[in-house]
Amino acid sequence: MKFIILVGLIAFAAADTAYKASATKEDPVVTYPPRPYSFNYDVKDKESYADFVHSESSDAKVTTGSYRVELPDGRTQIVSYRADDSGYTADVQYEGEAQYPEYKEPEAPAAKTQKY
C-alpha cells in the first residue's frame, strides 16, 4: 500500500502542470495602395459660434491643405500645410487683432469667509 502511494506521489510530482494553449493563427495583413483624394467643408453655426473651413487634397504621395478657424479672441487663424516623405510642414498666420474683455473688479464674495 505504501508503495502504491509513493508511486502515485512521484507520478503526481513529475506530471506536467503547465497549461498548453492552442496555437494561434494570425490573419494576413492586407495592404492597399494609396489613392488620391480631395475634400473640403465649412461650418458656420451662429448658436455655437463655430466658424471654420477645411480643405485637403492628396495625390497619394503629397498631401496639401489648409484650414481657417475663428478664434475666441476675435482673430482668424489660417493654417496651410504640406505632408510628404520629409514630414509635416505648416504655415500658420493670423488675421485681425486679439480682443480681450476689460478687467472688472469682482463684487462681494459669494460665500462669507469662514471663521474658526
PDB file of C-alpha atoms in Angstrom:
ATOM      1  CA  MET A   1       0.000   0.000   0.000  1.00  0.00           C
ATOM      2  CA  LYS A   2       2.836   2.401   0.861  1.00  0.00           C
ATOM      3  CA  PHE A   3       4.443   1.528  -2.455  1.00  0.00           C
ATOM      4  CA  ILE A   4       1.300   2.491  -4.401  1.00  0.00           C
ATOM      5  CA  ILE A   5       1.016   5.801  -2.542  1.00  0.00           C
ATOM      6  CA  LEU A   6       4.719   6.508  -3.178  1.00  0.00           C
ATOM      7  CA  VAL A   7       4.374   5.772  -6.898  1.00  0.00           C
ATOM      8  CA  GLY A   8       1.265   7.968  -7.050  1.00  0.00           C
ATOM      9  CA  LEU A   9       3.071  10.883  -5.364  1.00  0.00           C
ATOM     10  CA  ILE A  10       6.051  10.540  -7.712  1.00  0.00           C
ATOM     11  CA  ALA A  11       3.744  10.434 -10.741  1.00  0.00           C
ATOM     12  CA  PHE A  12       1.856  13.482  -9.465  1.00  0.00           C
ATOM     13  CA  ALA A  13       5.098  15.435  -8.881  1.00  0.00           C
ATOM     14  CA  ALA A  14       6.501  14.510 -12.299  1.00  0.00           C
ATOM     15  CA  ALA A  15       3.337  15.407 -14.209  1.00  0.00           C
ATOM     16  CA  ASP A  16       3.461  18.465 -16.485  1.00  0.00           C
ATOM     17  CA  THR A  17       1.115  21.032 -14.926  1.00  0.00           C
ATOM     18  CA  ALA A  18       1.667  23.835 -17.440  1.00  0.00           C
ATOM     19  CA  TYR A  19      -1.362  24.826 -19.495  1.00  0.00           C
ATOM     20  CA  LYS A  20      -0.784  24.276 -23.196  1.00  0.00           C
ATOM     21  CA  ALA A  21      -2.753  26.886 -25.118  1.00  0.00           C
ATOM     22  CA  SER A  22      -3.772  26.087 -28.640  1.00  0.00           C
ATOM     23  CA  ALA A  23      -1.630  27.639 -31.341  1.00  0.00           C
ATOM     24  CA  THR A  24      -2.880  30.994 -32.589  1.00  0.00           C
ATOM     25  CA  LYS A  25      -3.277  31.713 -36.241  1.00  0.00           C
ATOM     26  CA  GLU A  26      -2.582  35.266 -37.370  1.00  0.00           C
ATOM     27  CA  ASP A  27      -4.645  36.766 -40.135  1.00  0.00           C
ATOM     28  CA  PRO A  28      -2.627  38.006 -43.088  1.00  0.00           C
ATOM     29  CA  VAL A  29      -2.043  41.758 -43.217  1.00  0.00           C
ATOM     30  CA  VAL A  30      -3.805  43.295 -46.180  1.00  0.00           C
ATOM     31  CA  THR A  31      -2.318  46.496 -47.554  1.00  0.00           C
ATOM     32  CA  TYR A  32      -3.971  48.617 -50.178  1.00  0.00           C
ATOM     33  CA  PRO A  33      -2.217  51.041 -52.488  1.00  0.00           C
ATOM     34  CA  PRO A  34      -2.638  54.713 -51.553  1.00  0.00           C
ATOM     35  CA  ARG A  35      -5.346  56.501 -53.503  1.00  0.00           C
ATOM     36  CA  PRO A  36      -5.671  60.168 -54.365  1.00  0.00           C
ATOM     37  CA  TYR A  37      -8.455  62.112 -52.657  1.00  0.00           C
ATOM     38  CA  SER A  38      -9.769  65.597 -52.152  1.00  0.00           C
ATOM     39  CA  PHE A  39     -12.324  67.137 -49.782  1.00  0.00           C
ATOM     40  CA  ASN A  40     -13.464  70.424 -48.333  1.00  0.00           C
ATOM     41  CA  TYR A  41     -16.106  71.583 -45.886  1.00  0.00           C
ATOM     42  CA  ASP A  42     -17.084  74.621 -43.921  1.00  0.00           C
ATOM     43  CA  VAL A  43     -19.120  75.167 -40.780  1.00  0.00           C
ATOM     44  CA  LYS A  44     -20.884  78.366 -39.798  1.00  0.00           C
ATOM     45  CA  ASP A  45     -23.080  77.921 -36.741  1.00  0.00           C
ATOM     46  CA  LYS A  46     -24.232  81.131 -35.069  1.00  0.00           C
ATOM     47  CA  GLU A  47     -25.540  79.381 -31.946  1.00  0.00           C
ATOM     48  CA  SER A  48     -22.221  77.770 -31.022  1.00  0.00           C
ATOM     49  CA  TYR A  49     -20.064  80.448 -32.693  1.00  0.00           C
ATOM     50  CA  ALA A  50     -18.385  77.688 -34.711  1.00  0.00           C
ATOM     51  CA  ASP A  51     -16.871  79.115 -37.878  1.00  0.00           C
ATOM     52  CA  PHE A  52     -14.216  77.139 -39.716  1.00  0.00           C
ATOM     53  CA  VAL A  53     -13.251  75.936 -43.186  1.00  0.00           C
ATOM     54  CA  HIS A  54     -11.059  72.959 -44.129  1.00  0.00           C
ATOM     55  CA  SER A  55      -9.853  71.693 -47.498  1.00  0.00           C
ATOM     56  CA  GLU A  56      -7.322  68.981 -48.303  1.00  0.00           C
ATOM     57  CA  SER A  57      -6.107  67.051 -51.335  1.00  0.00           C
ATOM     58  CA  SER A  58      -3.619  64.273 -51.893  1.00  0.00           C
ATOM     59  CA  ASP A  59      -2.081  62.649 -54.950  1.00  0.00           C
ATOM     60  CA  ALA A  60      -1.206  59.590 -52.819  1.00  0.00           C
ATOM     61  CA  LYS A  61       2.322  60.910 -52.215  1.00  0.00           C
ATOM     62  CA  VAL A  62       1.947  64.521 -51.134  1.00  0.00           C
ATOM     63  CA  THR A  63      -0.923  65.884 -49.045  1.00  0.00           C
ATOM     64  CA  THR A  64      -1.655  69.601 -49.063  1.00  0.00           C
ATOM     65  CA  GLY A  65      -4.403  71.531 -47.405  1.00  0.00           C
ATOM     66  CA  SER A  66      -5.485  74.476 -45.348  1.00  0.00           C
ATOM     67  CA  TYR A  67      -7.962  75.393 -42.677  1.00  0.00           C
ATOM     68  CA  ARG A  68      -9.313  78.620 -41.247  1.00  0.00           C
ATOM     69  CA  VAL A  69     -10.645  78.961 -37.696  1.00  0.00           C
ATOM     70  CA  GLU A  70     -12.267  81.874 -35.893  1.00  0.00           C
ATOM     71  CA  LEU A  71     -10.537  82.100 -32.508  1.00  0.00           C
ATOM     72  CA  PRO A  72     -12.286  83.161 -29.276  1.00  0.00           C
ATOM     73  CA  ASP A  73     -10.155  86.321 -29.069  1.00  0.00           C
ATOM     74  CA  GLY A  74     -11.572  87.617 -32.374  1.00  0.00           C
ATOM     75  CA  ARG A  75      -8.663  86.683 -34.632  1.00  0.00           C
ATOM     76  CA  THR A  76      -8.774  84.259 -37.554  1.00  0.00           C
ATOM     77  CA  GLN A  77      -6.110  81.549 -37.676  1.00  0.00           C
ATOM     78  CA  ILE A  78      -5.174  80.313 -41.157  1.00  0.00           C
ATOM     79  CA  VAL A  79      -3.028  77.187 -41.462  1.00  0.00           C
ATOM     80  CA  SER A  80      -1.663  75.956 -44.792  1.00  0.00           C
ATOM     81  CA  TYR A  81       0.143  72.630 -44.619  1.00  0.00           C
ATOM     82  CA  ARG A  82       2.001  70.053 -46.667  1.00  0.00           C
ATOM     83  CA  ALA A  83       2.788  66.480 -45.663  1.00  0.00           C
ATOM     84  CA  ASP A  84       5.122  64.276 -47.677  1.00  0.00           C
ATOM     85  CA  ASP A  85       8.050  61.888 -47.220  1.00  0.00           C
ATOM     86  CA  SER A  86      10.070  64.610 -45.494  1.00  0.00           C
ATOM     87  CA  GLY A  87       7.395  65.282 -42.843  1.00  0.00           C
ATOM     88  CA  TYR A  88       4.667  67.781 -41.988  1.00  0.00           C
ATOM     89  CA  THR A  89       5.187  71.489 -42.640  1.00  0.00           C
ATOM     90  CA  ALA A  90       2.653  74.105 -41.587  1.00  0.00           C
ATOM     91  CA  ASP A  91       2.466  77.829 -42.263  1.00  0.00           C
ATOM     92  CA  VAL A  92       0.367  79.496 -39.550  1.00  0.00           C
ATOM     93  CA  GLN A  93      -0.914  83.044 -39.989  1.00  0.00           C
ATOM     94  CA  TYR A  94      -3.337  85.242 -38.077  1.00  0.00           C
ATOM     95  CA  GLU A  95      -5.739  87.897 -39.321  1.00  0.00           C
ATOM     96  CA  GLY A  96      -7.099  90.616 -37.093  1.00  0.00           C
ATOM     97  CA  GLU A  97      -6.103  91.705 -33.637  1.00  0.00           C
ATOM     98  CA  ALA A  98      -6.841  89.927 -30.372  1.00  0.00           C
ATOM     99  CA  GLN A  99      -9.672  91.497 -28.362  1.00  0.00           C
ATOM    100  CA  TYR A 100      -9.778  90.882 -24.631  1.00  0.00           C
ATOM    101  CA  PRO A 101     -12.585  91.886 -22.250  1.00  0.00           C
ATOM    102  CA  GLU A 102     -11.842  94.688 -19.824  1.00  0.00           C
ATOM    103  CA  TYR A 103     -10.966  93.692 -16.283  1.00  0.00           C
ATOM    104  CA  LYS A 104     -13.761  94.248 -13.765  1.00  0.00           C
ATOM    105  CA  GLU A 105     -13.175  94.375 -10.058  1.00  0.00           C
ATOM    106  CA  PRO A 106     -15.005  91.393  -8.527  1.00  0.00           C
ATOM    107  CA  GLU A 107     -18.089  92.047  -6.460  1.00  0.00           C
ATOM    108  CA  ALA A 108     -18.538  90.725  -2.928  1.00  0.00           C
ATOM    109  CA  PRO A 109     -17.604  87.059  -2.492  1.00  0.00           C
ATOM    110  CA  ALA A 110     -20.401  84.549  -2.976  1.00  0.00           C
ATOM    111  CA  ALA A 111     -19.764  82.977   0.428  1.00  0.00           C
ATOM    112  CA  LYS A 112     -18.762  84.572   3.685  1.00  0.00           C
ATOM    113  CA  THR A 113     -15.268  83.962   4.967  1.00  0.00           C
ATOM    114  CA  GLN A 114     -15.251  81.089   7.427  1.00  0.00           C
ATOM    115  CA  LYS A 115     -14.025  81.736  10.943  1.00  0.00           C
ATOM    116  CA  TYR A 116     -12.518  79.027  13.065  1.00  0.00           C
TER     117      TYR A 116
END
